[in-house]
Amino acid sequence: MIILKNIEKYYANKGVKSYILRHVSTEIKQGEFVSIMGPSGAGKSTLLNILGMLEEPTYGEYEFMGEDVLSLNERKRIELYRNHIGFVFQAYHLIDEMTVAENIEAPLLYKKVSGAERKSRVADVLDRFNMVAKKDLFPNQLSGGQQQLVGIARALVAQPSIILADEPTGNLQSAQALQIMDLFKKLNEEEGITIIQVTHSEVNAAYGSRILHLLDGVIKEDIAVEQSV
Amino acid sequence: MFRLNLKIALRNLWKNKVYTAINIGGLAIALSAFILVAIYVRFETSFDHNVPNHENIYLLGRTLPDRKTNYTSLSLAQALKEAIPEIENVGRSKKTNFEFAFSTPDGRVYGKDVITIDYTLAKMFHIKPEGGLVKPEGEALNVYLPQEFITAMFPKKTPVFPAKVSIGPLEVKQYADVSGIVNHNVAHSNLVFDALLITADVGKNQEPTAYNYFTYIQVKPGTDMAQLQKKVAAVYKEELKKSAVTAVVNRGSVESKIANEVNLVTNTNKADQSGVFLDPLDNLHLRPIAGNNTNYKVVMALSALTVLVMVIACINFTNLTIAQTNKRAKEVGVKKVLGAYRLSLVFQFLIEILMQCLVALILAIILAEISLPLFNDAFSVSFSLWKDNYELVWQLPIVLLIITLISGIYPALILSGFRPVAVLKGNLQTSYKTLWLRNALLVTQFTVAIVFMAGLLIVSSQLKYMRTEDTGFKAGQVVYIKNIVMFGRPYFENLKARILEMPGVNSFTVASDIPDGSRPGRVDYAMEGKDLGMDIVHVDFDYFETLRLNLKDGRFFSKTYPADAENGIVLNEAAVAAYGVKNPVGKIIRGCDMDYRIVGVVKDAKMQGFETAVEPTVYAIKSDCANDKMKFMVNVDPDHMAGVLAALKSNWKDLNKMDGDDFRYEFMDELYGRLFKKQEQLQAVFYGAAILTIFIATLGLFAFSAFTITSRMKEISIRKVLGASDFNILSLLNSFFIRIVLIANLIGWPIAYIAAQRWLETFAYRIDLPILPFFIAGSISIILTLLTVSFQARNAVKTNPVDALKYE
C-alpha cells in the first residue's frame, strides 16, 4: 500500500544541512498496524507528516496505493485525503465551533456524501462509540478521552483505508489511553484498516503488528510484534 | 455545507462579540458617512440634469479688466442667434430687484425672486407649468406661481386659470392674471425663482444696451466649442462697437443687487477691454467662471475624504480580522486534512465577511437615516435617503461587494493559506511581513485625525473671534424694515416723526445699503488730483447714530447744517487712507458731476463681514449716482423691542401707505450673522470629520494593538517569567504606539498649519494662528492611544505565562 524509497529530509541552514530523515525506505502493506517509535527529535512526526502528505521529503520516492505522491497536484492529493486517509491528532483538533455531530459530519461534506447518508453514517458512528447523548455538545464540554473518541470517529466516518495517528494518547490518562488503543486494534483487526501511529509508549506499541524504531532520522530496527494479547 | 459554515461563522462572531461589534460598527459608521456624502455629491453635481440637453446649454459671461460677470446686454442674444447657425436657441432672464406682493382677499404672499424670462428660455429649461407651456401672445406677460403661493392665496380651492390677483399694495389696485402653477425644483436648478414671468421678448421696451440680463444659449449637439467661442467673441465685438457710445458698465457680482448693475456709469473704455465667455450649464452651480468654486472644492474634498475614510475603515476591518486569525487557524488546518479545497475556504471566509459587511451596511443605512436631519440642518438642504436617490438601490449592493472584497480578500487568502502541518503542531507563529505597511496606515489614520482635530479648533477660534470682535458698528438693537417706496423727503420725514414718537425708538433712518454683506455701488471720486473708485452708501440723517458707528474726525450729518443734505459727505478711514490726505475734513471731493464737502471721517466698520477688508467708502445724503435709499433701519431699546415691533406691525398700512399691507422686517444682527453661515457649515463639517476620523483611527489602533499583543504573547510571557512587572509590560507595549502617534503628530501639524494658514488668509480680519490647537490635538491623540493600547494590554498582563508557553 505504501512504498517509501530513500526518503531524505533536511533543512539547510547557512550551508549546513541538518538532517531530520536519512535513507528511509520501507513498505507498509494493507491491514498492517505500524507503530513508529523513537526518542524526541528522531524524526517520527516528520515521517508521519510525509506519509500523510502534509510535508514533502527533500529527496526520495513515495508511492501511495500505486500512485507517485510527490508528482500529484494539490487537487489529487486532496482527493486522497477525502477518500483514503484519516488523521488522528495528539491535541484532538476538533473544531471548537462545531458540535460533536457536526465535527463528525464535516469530512462527509467534503466527500459530497448525500444528506440522508451523512445522517445515517453519523448516527451509526455515534452509536458505535456510545456518544449519542453527547452529539449536541461542543468539544470543550467533553473530557480529553471523549474528545479523542470524537477525533477517531471523525477519522473513521469517511471510511478511510488508512489512519495516521500522531501520539493519539499523548494527552490522555492511562485508562483512557488503553480504551483508545483497544479501539484501534479492533478497527485494524475487524475492518482491516491500516493504522500507522507515532508513540512513545511501549505499551501502545505492543498493540500493533510492527514497530519501526527511528534514531536520528534513520530506521534502526523494523520488528514484528508478537501478538501476545 | 453552506449551512454548517454559516453556523460556524455565527458562533465565531458571537464568541468574539466585542471584536465583531467594533468591526461592524466601524465599517457602519464609515459607510453611513459615505452614503450621506454620496447623496450630497450626487445632488451637487446634478443641478439641472433633468433638463434634456443640459450638456448643450451655456450661460454667456463677460470678462472685464477687474472681474468676470454673467450680466450681458439685451441685444447680444438676438445678434448671436442671427449670426451663428450652431446656436439652436437663445433665451434671457432678468431679475426683479424688490419683493413683489401677490394678494387676494384670502391671502398674501411675497415673491422674493421674481424673474422675467423669454419664452425660448422656458422652452430651453423645459419649464412645464401645469397645463403646458403656452407661448405668450404679443407683449403679454404670463405669470406663473408655485403651488405654495396659489395655496396661500386661494386656500379653499384651486382657482380656474387665468386667475386674478392684485400686485403690490392692495390700495394701488393693480391686478394681474396668474396663468398657472409652475413646479420647478428651484433648489436643484440654476434657474432660481419663486414667481416666473414668461414673455415673448424680455427686451421689449427696454434699454437695449443695459447690461442687466442673463443670456443662455443652447447649441446643436456636437458643436466645436472652441470654434463657437471665437464666433461668439466676434459677434460680441460687433455689438460693442454699435453700442459703445452709451455703454453702461455695471459693477458688483451676482450676489449684489441688480440696482447696482444699472445706473453706475464708469469709463466707457473699460468695455473695449472686455471679452466674452461661454460657461456650461453643468458647471454653473459648482464652478461658475464668474463666481467662486468653493462649492466645487468642498465637493471634491468631501468625496476624497470619504473614499479615504472608507478605504481606511476597510483596512482596519482587515487588520482586526487578521488579528483574530490564530483563533481560526486550527479550523483551517483540520478542514484541509479533511479534504477541503483552498478555494472553498476562501469562499467560506469571504461569505463570512460579506455577512458582516451586510450587517454594517444595514446599520449604516439606519445611521444615515438618523443623522440626515443633522446633515440637512448643517448644509441647509433637505435630502431624503430614498427620494430622488433610486440609484442607491443598485449602488449599495455594488458598494457592499467592493468593501467585502477590499476588506475580505486579504484575510481570506491568509487564512486559507495556513499550512496544516504548522497549524496542527500547535505553535502557529503568524509572521508579519507587511509591518511597515501597517505602521504607515496607522500613521496616516492618526495624521488625518490630528489635522481635523486641529482644524476644528482653529475654525472654532476664528468663528469665536468673528462673533466677539468689534465690527465697528452695533447691529444688536437695529431692525431692518423692508420697503418698496422710493425716497421722498416730505413723505419720509413724516414717517420718521411718527416712528420716533413710539416709546423706545432711539433713531430711524434710511439708506441704500445695510450691513448684510452686500456690496454698495461704486463711483469714481476725485480729490487733490487723485481719481479713485469709492463704494457709495446713500444715507440719510441719523444713519451713523442708528448703527452706532464711531466718529474719527469732524462730525456726522446733522440737521443743524442744512447743507449736509445737499453736498455733505462722510469718508471712512479706508477712503482717507486711499487718497492719502491729512486733515480731510472741510476739503472738497468731486464725484458724480458735483462737488462735495467732507464733514467728517468715520471709523472703518466691517459691514461686509470678515473676509474682505473694509473698502474705501463714502456716505452721502444726496447722490444721483448711488442706488436709491429704500432700506429703513430703526434703533430700538431692547426693553421696548416687542412693543415697537407690535406697534409698527399694526400701524404699518397707515404709517407707510405706499409700501403695501404687511410690515416686513429682519433683525440686523441675524442678517449680519448669516455672513458666518459658510464658516458655521465648515465648522460642522470639521466637527463631523474630526469625530469620524478619530473614531476610525482609534479603531485602527485597537485592531493593530490587538494583533501585536497577540503575536507578542510568547515574548510577554517570557519577560514575565524573567521578572518583568505589569507596569514594565504596559510601558513596553505602549511605547511603540506612542512613537507611531508622535510621528503622526509631526506629520499632521505642518499639514494642519499650512491648511489653516491658507484658510485664515481668506479673511481680511483673522486671528493669529494659535499654537494651542496643535497641542490639544496631540494630547488627545496620545491619551486615546494610551487608553486603547492599555485596554488591549491588560489581558496580556493578566495572563498566566504558563498558558502562553505551554504548547511550545
mmCIF file of N, CA, C and O in Angstrom, chain B residues 66-136:
data_model
loop_
_atom_site.group_PDB
_atom_site.id
_atom_site.type_symbol
_atom_site.label_atom_id
_atom_site.label_comp_id
_atom_site.label_asym_id
_atom_site.label_seq_id
_atom_site.Cartn_x
_atom_site.Cartn_y
_atom_site.Cartn_z
ATOM 1 N N ASP B 66 -11.296 93.956 -14.388
ATOM 2 C CA ASP B 66 -11.108 93.651 -12.969
ATOM 3 C C ASP B 66 -11.940 92.489 -12.480
ATOM 4 O O ASP B 66 -11.839 92.089 -11.327
ATOM 5 N N ARG B 67 -12.792 91.939 -13.310
ATOM 6 C CA ARG B 67 -13.635 90.841 -12.810
ATOM 7 C C ARG B 67 -14.366 90.177 -13.955
ATOM 8 O O ARG B 67 -14.257 90.605 -15.106
ATOM 9 N N LYS B 68 -15.131 89.151 -13.615
ATOM 10 C CA LYS B 68 -15.966 88.476 -14.608
ATOM 11 C C LYS B 68 -17.418 88.585 -14.166
ATOM 12 O O LYS B 68 -17.692 88.607 -12.965
ATOM 13 N N THR B 69 -18.303 88.663 -15.128
ATOM 14 C CA THR B 69 -19.704 88.774 -14.746
ATOM 15 C C THR B 69 -20.572 88.040 -15.758
ATOM 16 O O THR B 69 -20.169 87.814 -16.908
ATOM 17 N N ASN B 70 -21.758 87.637 -15.313
ATOM 18 C CA ASN B 70 -22.684 86.976 -16.232
ATOM 19 C C ASN B 70 -23.739 87.931 -16.768
ATOM 20 O O ASN B 70 -24.581 87.553 -17.570
ATOM 21 N N TYR B 71 -23.675 89.189 -16.306
ATOM 22 C CA TYR B 71 -24.661 90.134 -16.818
ATOM 23 C C TYR B 71 -24.287 90.537 -18.231
ATOM 24 O O TYR B 71 -23.164 90.955 -18.492
ATOM 25 N N THR B 72 -25.240 90.369 -19.154
ATOM 26 C CA THR B 72 -24.977 90.694 -20.544
ATOM 27 C C THR B 72 -26.076 91.618 -21.047
ATOM 28 O O THR B 72 -27.110 91.769 -20.398
ATOM 29 N N SER B 73 -25.814 92.193 -22.207
ATOM 30 C CA SER B 73 -26.787 93.148 -22.715
ATOM 31 C C SER B 73 -27.911 92.418 -23.431
ATOM 32 O O SER B 73 -27.795 91.265 -23.838
ATOM 33 N N LEU B 74 -28.985 93.159 -23.584
ATOM 34 C CA LEU B 74 -30.191 92.616 -24.174
ATOM 35 C C LEU B 74 -29.979 92.223 -25.638
ATOM 36 O O LEU B 74 -30.442 91.186 -26.092
ATOM 37 N N SER B 75 -29.250 93.087 -26.344
ATOM 38 C CA SER B 75 -29.173 92.929 -27.799
ATOM 39 C C SER B 75 -28.297 91.756 -28.220
ATOM 40 O O SER B 75 -28.439 91.227 -29.310
ATOM 41 N N LEU B 76 -27.401 91.341 -27.336
ATOM 42 C CA LEU B 76 -26.429 90.310 -27.699
ATOM 43 C C LEU B 76 -27.115 89.015 -28.139
ATOM 44 O O LEU B 76 -26.723 88.389 -29.124
ATOM 45 N N ALA B 77 -28.150 88.646 -27.399
ATOM 46 C CA ALA B 77 -28.793 87.364 -27.649
ATOM 47 C C ALA B 77 -29.278 87.254 -29.093
ATOM 48 O O ALA B 77 -28.971 86.286 -29.793
ATOM 49 N N GLN B 78 -30.013 88.267 -29.521
ATOM 50 C CA GLN B 78 -30.580 88.226 -30.862
ATOM 51 C C GLN B 78 -29.475 88.205 -31.912
ATOM 52 O O GLN B 78 -29.530 87.429 -32.868
ATOM 53 N N ALA B 79 -28.444 89.024 -31.675
ATOM 54 C CA ALA B 79 -27.340 89.097 -32.636
ATOM 55 C C ALA B 79 -26.672 87.735 -32.780
ATOM 56 O O ALA B 79 -26.346 87.295 -33.891
ATOM 57 N N LEU B 80 -26.488 87.053 -31.667
ATOM 58 C CA LEU B 80 -25.851 85.732 -31.694
ATOM 59 C C LEU B 80 -26.701 84.750 -32.495
ATOM 60 O O LEU B 80 -26.203 84.016 -33.343
ATOM 61 N N LYS B 81 -27.973 84.760 -32.188
ATOM 62 C CA LYS B 81 -28.884 83.810 -32.840
ATOM 63 C C LYS B 81 -28.863 83.999 -34.355
ATOM 64 O O LYS B 81 -28.882 83.032 -35.108
ATOM 65 N N GLU B 82 -28.811 85.266 -34.769
ATOM 66 C CA GLU B 82 -28.844 85.536 -36.202
ATOM 67 C C GLU B 82 -27.530 85.174 -36.883
ATOM 68 O O GLU B 82 -27.514 84.680 -38.005
ATOM 69 N N ALA B 83 -26.416 85.412 -36.174
ATOM 70 C CA ALA B 83 -25.112 85.283 -36.826
ATOM 71 C C ALA B 83 -24.570 83.860 -36.828
ATOM 72 O O ALA B 83 -23.800 83.486 -37.702
ATOM 73 N N ILE B 84 -24.913 83.058 -35.824
ATOM 74 C CA ILE B 84 -24.237 81.769 -35.674
ATOM 75 C C ILE B 84 -25.231 80.621 -35.818
ATOM 76 O O ILE B 84 -26.116 80.438 -34.989
ATOM 77 N N PRO B 85 -25.071 79.841 -36.860
ATOM 78 C CA PRO B 85 -26.045 78.770 -37.105
ATOM 79 C C PRO B 85 -25.991 77.643 -36.057
ATOM 80 O O PRO B 85 -26.995 76.974 -35.849
ATOM 81 N N GLU B 86 -24.815 77.441 -35.424
ATOM 82 C CA GLU B 86 -24.737 76.345 -34.451
ATOM 83 C C GLU B 86 -25.607 76.592 -33.225
ATOM 84 O O GLU B 86 -25.918 75.670 -32.479
ATOM 85 N N ILE B 87 -25.949 77.847 -33.009
ATOM 86 C CA ILE B 87 -26.769 78.147 -31.833
ATOM 87 C C ILE B 87 -28.223 77.842 -32.162
ATOM 88 O O ILE B 87 -28.815 78.424 -33.051
ATOM 89 N N GLU B 88 -28.751 76.883 -31.418
ATOM 90 C CA GLU B 88 -30.079 76.416 -31.715
ATOM 91 C C GLU B 88 -31.105 77.358 -31.122
ATOM 92 O O GLU B 88 -32.161 77.574 -31.678
ATOM 93 N N ASN B 89 -30.740 77.890 -29.957
ATOM 94 C CA ASN B 89 -31.719 78.664 -29.228
ATOM 95 C C ASN B 89 -31.032 79.652 -28.300
ATOM 96 O O ASN B 89 -29.963 79.352 -27.773
ATOM 97 N N VAL B 90 -31.645 80.809 -28.094
ATOM 98 C CA VAL B 90 -31.127 81.721 -27.076
ATOM 99 C C VAL B 90 -32.295 82.136 -26.189
ATOM 100 O O VAL B 90 -33.451 82.109 -26.616
ATOM 101 N N GLY B 91 -31.985 82.501 -24.975
ATOM 102 C CA GLY B 91 -33.038 82.959 -24.073
ATOM 103 C C GLY B 91 -32.427 83.799 -22.984
ATOM 104 O O GLY B 91 -31.265 83.629 -22.623
ATOM 105 N N ARG B 92 -33.201 84.764 -22.487
ATOM 106 C CA ARG B 92 -32.661 85.672 -21.475
ATOM 107 C C ARG B 92 -33.542 85.669 -20.239
ATOM 108 O O ARG B 92 -34.751 85.394 -20.312
ATOM 109 N N SER B 93 -32.939 85.981 -19.131
ATOM 110 C CA SER B 93 -33.733 86.168 -17.917
ATOM 111 C C SER B 93 -33.315 87.462 -17.256
ATOM 112 O O SER B 93 -32.189 87.943 -17.439
ATOM 113 N N LYS B 94 -34.235 88.029 -16.499
ATOM 114 C CA LYS B 94 -33.972 89.304 -15.841
ATOM 115 C C LYS B 94 -34.585 89.219 -14.458
ATOM 116 O O LYS B 94 -35.717 88.767 -14.282
ATOM 117 N N LYS B 95 -33.789 89.630 -13.472
ATOM 118 C CA LYS B 95 -34.290 89.576 -12.098
ATOM 119 C C LYS B 95 -35.046 90.851 -11.756
ATOM 120 O O LYS B 95 -34.740 91.920 -12.280
ATOM 121 N N THR B 96 -35.975 90.732 -10.870
ATOM 122 C CA THR B 96 -36.637 91.908 -10.331
ATOM 123 C C THR B 96 -36.014 92.185 -8.978
ATOM 124 O O THR B 96 -35.784 91.264 -8.201
ATOM 125 N N ASN B 97 -35.757 93.415 -8.705
ATOM 126 C CA ASN B 97 -34.931 93.718 -7.549
ATOM 127 C C ASN B 97 -35.673 93.750 -6.225
ATOM 128 O O ASN B 97 -35.063 93.648 -5.178
ATOM 129 N N PHE B 98 -36.957 93.933 -6.257
ATOM 130 C CA PHE B 98 -37.622 94.087 -4.953
ATOM 131 C C PHE B 98 -38.666 92.997 -4.755
ATOM 132 O O PHE B 98 -39.026 92.265 -5.667
ATOM 133 N N GLU B 99 -39.137 92.941 -3.544
ATOM 134 C CA GLU B 99 -40.170 91.955 -3.235
ATOM 135 C C GLU B 99 -41.482 92.394 -3.835
ATOM 136 O O GLU B 99 -41.791 93.579 -3.882
ATOM 137 N N PHE B 100 -42.220 91.431 -4.240
ATOM 138 C CA PHE B 100 -43.424 91.648 -5.007
ATOM 139 C C PHE B 100 -44.568 91.042 -4.219
ATOM 140 O O PHE B 100 -44.535 89.867 -3.894
ATOM 141 N N ALA B 101 -45.575 91.815 -3.880
ATOM 142 C CA ALA B 101 -46.695 91.216 -3.149
ATOM 143 C C ALA B 101 -47.729 90.702 -4.134
ATOM 144 O O ALA B 101 -48.080 91.397 -5.085
ATOM 145 N N PHE B 102 -48.151 89.464 -3.926
ATOM 146 C CA PHE B 102 -49.295 88.932 -4.672
ATOM 147 C C PHE B 102 -50.389 88.700 -3.660
ATOM 148 O O PHE B 102 -50.152 88.053 -2.639
ATOM 149 N N SER B 103 -51.573 89.231 -3.915
ATOM 150 C CA SER B 103 -52.612 89.002 -2.914
ATOM 151 C C SER B 103 -53.994 88.839 -3.506
ATOM 152 O O SER B 103 -54.278 89.274 -4.621
ATOM 153 N N THR B 104 -54.784 88.158 -2.715
ATOM 154 C CA THR B 104 -56.218 88.055 -2.967
ATOM 155 C C THR B 104 -56.847 88.379 -1.623
ATOM 156 O O THR B 104 -56.130 88.474 -0.620
ATOM 157 N N PRO B 105 -58.136 88.565 -1.581
ATOM 158 C CA PRO B 105 -58.759 88.825 -0.275
ATOM 159 C C PRO B 105 -58.450 87.718 0.737
ATOM 160 O O PRO B 105 -58.508 87.932 1.936
ATOM 161 N N ASP B 106 -58.099 86.536 0.270
ATOM 162 C CA ASP B 106 -57.896 85.413 1.188
ATOM 163 C C ASP B 106 -56.461 85.230 1.656
ATOM 164 O O ASP B 106 -56.208 84.506 2.617
ATOM 165 N N GLY B 107 -55.532 85.853 0.981
ATOM 166 C CA GLY B 107 -54.163 85.626 1.432
ATOM 167 C C GLY B 107 -53.179 86.437 0.622
ATOM 168 O O GLY B 107 -53.486 86.960 -0.448
ATOM 169 N N ARG B 108 -51.950 86.550 1.195
ATOM 170 C CA ARG B 108 -50.960 87.362 0.525
ATOM 171 C C ARG B 108 -49.604 86.666 0.618
ATOM 172 O O ARG B 108 -49.262 86.082 1.638
ATOM 173 N N VAL B 109 -48.863 86.714 -0.461
ATOM 174 C CA VAL B 109 -47.506 86.160 -0.459
ATOM 175 C C VAL B 109 -46.562 87.172 -1.071
ATOM 176 O O VAL B 109 -46.979 88.057 -1.817
ATOM 177 N N TYR B 110 -45.269 87.031 -0.739
ATOM 178 C CA TYR B 110 -44.284 87.935 -1.308
ATOM 179 C C TYR B 110 -43.320 87.165 -2.186
ATOM 180 O O TYR B 110 -42.693 86.210 -1.730
ATOM 181 N N GLY B 111 -43.246 87.553 -3.422
ATOM 182 C CA GLY B 111 -42.272 86.940 -4.320
ATOM 183 C C GLY B 111 -40.934 87.616 -4.099
ATOM 184 O O GLY B 111 -40.801 88.813 -4.312
ATOM 185 N N LYS B 112 -39.959 86.869 -3.631
ATOM 186 C CA LYS B 112 -38.648 87.468 -3.351
ATOM 187 C C LYS B 112 -37.707 87.349 -4.540
ATOM 188 O O LYS B 112 -36.812 88.148 -4.708
ATOM 189 N N ASP B 113 -37.900 86.306 -5.330
ATOM 190 C CA ASP B 113 -37.080 86.112 -6.528
ATOM 191 C C ASP B 113 -38.005 86.066 -7.722
ATOM 192 O O ASP B 113 -38.359 85.005 -8.209
ATOM 193 N N VAL B 114 -38.406 87.223 -8.174
ATOM 194 C CA VAL B 114 -39.295 87.263 -9.323
ATOM 195 C C VAL B 114 -38.427 87.457 -10.554
ATOM 196 O O VAL B 114 -37.620 88.383 -10.597
ATOM 197 N N ILE B 115 -38.543 86.548 -11.520
ATOM 198 C CA ILE B 115 -37.744 86.746 -12.728
ATOM 199 C C ILE B 115 -38.642 86.750 -13.953
ATOM 200 O O ILE B 115 -39.699 86.123 -13.978
ATOM 201 N N THR B 116 -38.184 87.503 -14.938
ATOM 202 C CA THR B 116 -38.879 87.544 -16.215
ATOM 203 C C THR B 116 -37.979 86.828 -17.216
ATOM 204 O O THR B 116 -36.780 87.113 -17.279
ATOM 205 N N ILE B 117 -38.562 85.888 -17.953
ATOM 206 C CA ILE B 117 -37.720 85.171 -18.910
ATOM 207 C C ILE B 117 -38.380 85.129 -20.279
ATOM 208 O O ILE B 117 -39.593 85.265 -20.407
ATOM 209 N N ASP B 118 -37.517 84.930 -21.289
ATOM 210 C CA ASP B 118 -38.025 84.734 -22.629
ATOM 211 C C ASP B 118 -38.761 83.407 -22.705
ATOM 212 O O ASP B 118 -38.387 82.445 -22.027
ATOM 213 N N TYR B 119 -39.742 83.359 -23.577
ATOM 214 C CA TYR B 119 -40.445 82.102 -23.824
ATOM 215 C C TYR B 119 -39.454 81.021 -24.269
ATOM 216 O O TYR B 119 -39.536 79.866 -23.877
ATOM 217 N N THR B 120 -38.461 81.461 -25.080
ATOM 218 C CA THR B 120 -37.474 80.489 -25.577
ATOM 219 C C THR B 120 -36.666 79.879 -24.429
ATOM 220 O O THR B 120 -36.288 78.725 -24.471
ATOM 221 N N LEU B 121 -36.420 80.685 -23.386
ATOM 222 C CA LEU B 121 -35.646 80.163 -22.259
ATOM 223 C C LEU B 121 -36.472 79.138 -21.480
ATOM 224 O O LEU B 121 -35.958 78.115 -21.024
ATOM 225 N N ALA B 122 -37.766 79.448 -21.349
ATOM 226 C CA ALA B 122 -38.663 78.496 -20.672
ATOM 227 C C ALA B 122 -38.639 77.167 -21.407
ATOM 228 O O ALA B 122 -38.602 76.100 -20.794
ATOM 229 N N LYS B 123 -38.613 77.260 -22.749
ATOM 230 C CA LYS B 123 -38.577 76.018 -23.521
ATOM 231 C C LYS B 123 -37.234 75.312 -23.333
ATOM 232 O O LYS B 123 -37.164 74.102 -23.188
ATOM 233 N N MET B 124 -36.155 76.119 -23.310
ATOM 234 C CA MET B 124 -34.815 75.552 -23.158
ATOM 235 C C MET B 124 -34.698 74.779 -21.841
ATOM 236 O O MET B 124 -34.131 73.700 -21.784
ATOM 237 N N PHE B 125 -35.244 75.328 -20.777
ATOM 238 C CA PHE B 125 -35.174 74.672 -19.461
ATOM 239 C C PHE B 125 -36.347 73.723 -19.225
ATOM 240 O O PHE B 125 -36.507 73.212 -18.124
ATOM 241 N N HIS B 126 -37.128 73.513 -20.255
ATOM 242 C CA HIS B 126 -38.279 72.611 -20.155
ATOM 243 C C HIS B 126 -39.142 72.919 -18.944
ATOM 244 O O HIS B 126 -39.465 72.030 -18.156
ATOM 245 N N ILE B 127 -39.444 74.188 -18.795
ATOM 246 C CA ILE B 127 -40.334 74.560 -17.701
ATOM 247 C C ILE B 127 -41.746 74.196 -18.112
ATOM 248 O O ILE B 127 -42.217 74.582 -19.179
ATOM 249 N N LYS B 128 -42.371 73.410 -17.284
ATOM 250 C CA LYS B 128 -43.690 72.888 -17.634
ATOM 251 C C LYS B 128 -44.708 73.335 -16.610
ATOM 252 O O LYS B 128 -44.904 72.664 -15.604
ATOM 253 N N PRO B 129 -45.368 74.468 -16.860
ATOM 254 C CA PRO B 129 -46.439 74.818 -15.941
ATOM 255 C C PRO B 129 -47.550 73.776 -16.086
ATOM 256 O O PRO B 129 -47.630 73.107 -17.120
ATOM 257 N N GLU B 130 -48.360 73.656 -15.048
ATOM 258 C CA GLU B 130 -49.468 72.698 -15.143
ATOM 259 C C GLU B 130 -50.361 73.139 -16.276
ATOM 260 O O GLU B 130 -50.747 74.295 -16.375
ATOM 261 N N GLY B 131 -50.674 72.206 -17.141
ATOM 262 C CA GLY B 131 -51.494 72.571 -18.281
ATOM 263 C C GLY B 131 -50.673 72.907 -19.519
ATOM 264 O O GLY B 131 -51.214 73.223 -20.566
ATOM 265 N N GLY B 132 -49.354 72.885 -19.352
ATOM 266 C CA GLY B 132 -48.499 73.062 -20.522
ATOM 267 C C GLY B 132 -48.030 74.486 -20.716
ATOM 268 O O GLY B 132 -48.615 75.434 -20.203
ATOM 269 N N LEU B 133 -46.919 74.604 -21.420
ATOM 270 C CA LEU B 133 -46.315 75.911 -21.657
ATOM 271 C C LEU B 133 -46.938 76.522 -22.917
ATOM 272 O O LEU B 133 -46.920 75.914 -23.974
ATOM 273 N N VAL B 134 -47.479 77.706 -22.768
ATOM 274 C CA VAL B 134 -48.103 78.359 -23.916
ATOM 275 C C VAL B 134 -47.278 79.581 -24.290
ATOM 276 O O VAL B 134 -46.793 80.293 -23.411
ATOM 277 N N LYS B 135 -47.123 79.819 -25.554
ATOM 278 C CA LYS B 135 -46.374 81.000 -25.987
ATOM 279 C C LYS B 135 -47.223 82.252 -25.736
ATOM 280 O O LYS B 135 -48.345 82.342 -26.204
ATOM 281 N N PRO B 136 -46.652 83.199 -24.961
ATOM 282 C CA PRO B 136 -47.433 84.405 -24.672
ATOM 283 C C PRO B 136 -47.644 85.198 -25.965
ATOM 284 O O PRO B 136 -46.733 85.305 -26.785
#
